[in-house]
Each structure stands twice: as structure tokens, then as C-alpha cells.
Amino acid sequence: FPYTTLFRSDPQSKGWVELKGGVGGVYQGESTFTLANYNDYFLVWGLRNGGEVSIDDIAIYEQGTLLYRESFEPLNSTDMSNTYMLLPSGSTAVNTSVPERIIAGSRSLFAVGDGGGEQEMIRTDANRLKLEPGGTYTIRYKYKMVAEGTDYVYFRAESPSGGAAAAKGTTQS
């Protein structure tokens, strides 16, 4: 089934890229963007309107240099205390070892959408992973559609002080 990943990071783009694929397919997401002048940015991954999705192999680059990588391998369940990540309130994400939910290695992060609009799976902890105002970042990650029902998977950089106008990356338009 087709699903859509939407982009707002490139002003020349038409605003979205439709990715064809089905349940069980593994896809690579990538977004490069320059942040606005806010010092409270964090990165967030989620899904919209239900479905089941896994995410793995997150790599965050600043000016081409690897800043952070997360594969979810050494973690158990929802303990993110030794990472730069956190599970937002209401997230259904768990670190799973169920074979049909794994993207790479022995574990991936897996979430089930509740069907009520956008639902965050995971985000970076803005207190532990500082994203520089005006910094240019490239984010790469893999995701897998585990069950139908998701309108789209999303990624974006958010700034609470900048609001929706400051959002960068892959997001709903």
C-alpha cells in the first residue's frame, strides 16, 4: 500500500515525497535542514492515524560529522536513560526483539498508533543532545511498516519557542 512521507526542508520541493511500499518493507529516511535561531530544538519521529511501525539505525550528522547514532541494540524495553532519546508522554513505543518488527540487528523501536492523529514515537532529549541554533543537520534513519493503517510516518525538528513556523524536516504540511 502507498504511504506518504512529507518534506518541508527544501523550499524548492513540492512539499512531499510519496514512497511506495507495503507491510514488511524497510525504507531509508533522510532529511537535511538548517535550524532557525532557537536553542531548544529536538528531533521527533511519529506516525499518524494508527498502524504499526518500527524505526532503527538513527544517525544524526552536524555539518557532515556524525554526532550521534542509535541502533536500540543495548537497550531493554523503554529504558532510554543511557541514550540521547526519550519516550514522550503517551508514546506506545517499546524496544522490541520480535523478529517481524526488527529492521536490523536484534532490536528495533516499535510503536502502535492509536488512530487519533499524529502520535510521537520517540524524540531526542533537548537537555542531553543540544542542537545548535542555525546549525545544519542531516538525519538518517530506517523505518518499517509492520501493519497497515498509518497515514504516514513523520520526522521533524521542533522548537517549543519557535512553534510550528520553526519546524524543519519531514513533517505534515
C-alpha positions as a printed NumPy array, in Angstrom:
array([[  0.   ,   0.   ,   0.   ],
       [  1.267,   3.529,  -0.594],
       [  2.03 ,   5.863,   2.264],
       [  3.49 ,   9.324,   2.291],
       [  6.423,  10.984,   3.946],
       [  6.112,  14.749,   3.732],
       [  9.023,  17.172,   3.428],
       [  9.209,  20.863,   4.275],
       [ 13.002,  21.224,   4.456],
       [ 13.548,  22.023,   0.764],
       [ 11.81 ,  25.247,  -0.345],
       [ 12.081,  24.082,  -3.98 ],
       [ 10.283,  20.781,  -3.324],
       [  6.572,  20.309,  -3.822],
       [  6.253,  19.611,  -0.094],
       [  6.091,  15.836,  -0.072],
       [  7.518,  12.628,  -1.463],
       [  5.274,   9.599,  -1.83 ],
       [  7.002,   6.338,  -1.039],
       [  5.525,   3.14 ,  -2.454],
       [  5.762,   0.087,  -0.301],
       [  3.939,  -2.36 ,   1.8  ],
       [  3.841,  -4.04 ,   5.12 ],
       [  7.229,  -5.566,   5.853],
       [  9.131,  -3.139,   3.627],
       [ 12.143,  -1.325,   5.112],
       [ 12.792,   2.236,   3.971],
       [ 15.53 ,   4.814,   4.484],
       [ 14.507,   8.308,   5.58 ],
       [ 16.872,  11.243,   5.225],
       [ 16.445,  14.949,   5.783],
       [ 18.966,  17.791,   5.707],
       [ 17.986,  21.149,   7.146],
       [ 19.316,  24.311,   8.761],
       [ 17.709,  25.261,  12.062],
       [ 16.36 ,  28.696,  12.829],
       [ 17.834,  30.754,  15.669],
       [ 16.281,  28.858,  18.596],
       [ 18.247,  26.933,  21.236],
       [ 15.564,  24.412,  22.251],
       [ 15.245,  22.187,  19.171],
       [ 14.662,  18.45 ,  19.497],
       [ 14.047,  15.741,  16.881],
       [ 10.832,  13.734,  16.85 ],
       [  9.607,  10.632,  14.989],
       [  5.979,   9.543,  14.882],
       [  3.073,   8.144,  12.926],
       [ -0.365,   9.437,  12.022],
       [ -3.74 ,   7.737,  12.42 ],
       [ -2.892,   4.245,  13.546],
       [ -0.891,   1.415,  12.129],
       [  2.295,  -0.161,  13.404],
       [  5.809,   0.981,  12.569],
       [  9.382,   0.208,  13.624],
       [ 12.321,   2.611,  13.5  ],
       [ 16.044,   1.867,  13.739],
       [ 19.571,   2.956,  12.876],
       [ 19.131,   6.672,  13.599],
       [ 22.203,   8.722,  12.652],
       [ 22.473,  12.457,  13.358],
       [ 25.134,  14.447,  11.499],
       [ 26.148,  18.064,  12.084],
       [ 27.963,  19.645,   9.13 ],
       [ 28.74 ,  16.132,   7.836],
       [ 30.254,  14.861,  11.111],
       [ 28.491,  12.04 ,  12.97 ],
       [ 27.114,  13.492,  16.197],
       [ 25.06 ,  10.553,  17.484],
       [ 23.907,   7.087,  16.398],
       [ 21.195,   4.923,  17.946],
       [ 20.51 ,   1.316,  16.96 ],
       [ 18.418,   0.344,  20.032],
       [ 20.582,  -2.786,  20.418],
       [ 21.825,  -2.443,  24.02 ],
       [ 18.502,  -1.216,  25.389],
       [ 15.703,  -3.122,  27.018],
       [ 12.026,  -2.248,  26.867],
       [ 11.555,   1.513,  27.316],
       [ 14.673,   2.413,  29.297],
       [ 16.289,   5.286,  27.372],
       [ 18.386,   6.551,  30.305],
       [ 21.729,   5.774,  28.618],
       [ 20.797,   7.457,  25.329],
       [ 20.075,  10.915,  23.945],
       [ 16.479,   9.779,  23.333],
       [ 13.289,   9.806,  25.38 ],
       [  9.777,   8.484,  25.045],
       [  7.214,  11.297,  25.048],
       [  4.139,  11.091,  27.239],
       [  1.581,   8.827,  25.572],
       [  4.103,   7.037,  23.359],
       [  3.369,   3.359,  22.757],
       [  6.948,   2.715,  21.608],
       [  8.867,  -0.228,  23.023],
       [ 12.274,  -1.658,  22.247],
       [ 11.372,  -4.974,  20.652],
       [ 13.116,  -8.207,  19.759],
       [ 10.082,  -9.682,  17.941],
       [ 11.529, -10.827,  14.569],
       [  8.795,  -9.424,  12.293],
       [  9.205,  -5.989,  13.921],
       [ 13.006,  -5.815,  13.65 ],
       [ 14.695,  -3.768,  10.934],
       [ 18.35 ,  -4.578,  11.631],
       [ 20.3  ,  -6.392,  14.325],
       [ 18.418,  -7.96 ,  17.22 ],
       [ 16.247,  -4.999,  18.331],
       [ 14.266,  -2.068,  16.879],
       [ 11.931,   0.528,  18.332],
       [  8.289,  -0.399,  17.629],
       [  5.076,   1.615,  18.103],
       [  1.348,   1.17 ,  17.548],
       [ -0.704,   4.211,  16.53 ],
       [ -3.96 ,   4.89 ,  18.308],
       [ -5.744,   6.305,  15.255],
       [ -6.162,   9.761,  16.804],
       [ -3.974,  11.935,  14.576],
       [ -0.237,  12.439,  14.959],
       [  1.379,  10.362,  17.68 ],
       [  5.006,  10.757,  18.699],
       [  7.047,   7.556,  18.979],
       [ 10.345,   8.94 ,  20.214],
       [ 12.257,  12.2  ,  20.428],
       [ 15.721,  13.393,  21.294],
       [ 16.238,  14.81 ,  24.764],
       [ 16.946,  18.53 ,  24.182],
       [ 18.797,  18.684,  27.515],
       [ 21.249,  15.939,  26.512],
       [ 21.585,  16.421,  22.74 ],
       [ 21.993,  20.14 ,  22.08 ],
       [ 21.193,  21.203,  18.528],
       [ 22.885,  24.492,  17.687],
       [ 20.783,  27.479,  16.552],
       [ 21.472,  27.96 ,  12.838],
       [ 23.192,  24.549,  12.653],
       [ 22.879,  22.344,   9.578],
       [ 21.991,  18.717,  10.268],
       [ 21.406,  15.571,   8.255],
       [ 19.294,  12.88 ,   9.875],
       [ 19.188,   9.32 ,   8.517],
       [ 17.041,   6.508,   9.825],
       [ 15.304,   3.314,   8.739],
       [ 11.652,   2.542,   9.232],
       [  9.423,  -0.434,   8.564],
       [  5.676,  -0.581,   8.145],
       [  4.634,  -3.512,  10.337],
       [  0.84 ,  -3.241,   9.881],
       [ -1.488,  -1.173,   7.707],
       [ -3.404,   1.801,   8.995],
       [ -0.745,   4.501,   9.14 ],
       [ -1.44 ,   7.613,   7.044],
       [  2.263,   8.428,   7.222],
       [  5.422,   8.205,   9.266],
       [  6.886,  11.58 ,  10.16 ],
       [ 10.116,  13.106,  11.351],
       [ 10.809,  16.734,  12.201],
       [ 12.908,  19.079,  14.268],
       [ 10.739,  21.102,  16.656],
       [ 11.392,  24.157,  18.772],
       [  8.866,  24.925,  21.534],
       [  9.878,  28.592,  21.495],
       [  9.742,  28.788,  17.674],
       [  6.446,  26.968,  17.242],
       [  5.123,  25.434,  14.025],
       [  6.846,  28.02 ,  11.825],
       [ 10.263,  26.833,  13.077],
       [  9.644,  23.12 ,  12.375],
       [ 12.133,  21.545,   9.971],
       [ 12.439,  18.225,   8.209],
       [  9.874,  15.633,   7.357],
       [  6.503,  16.758,   8.599],
       [  2.83 ,  17.178,   7.801],
       [  2.325,  20.179,   5.516]])
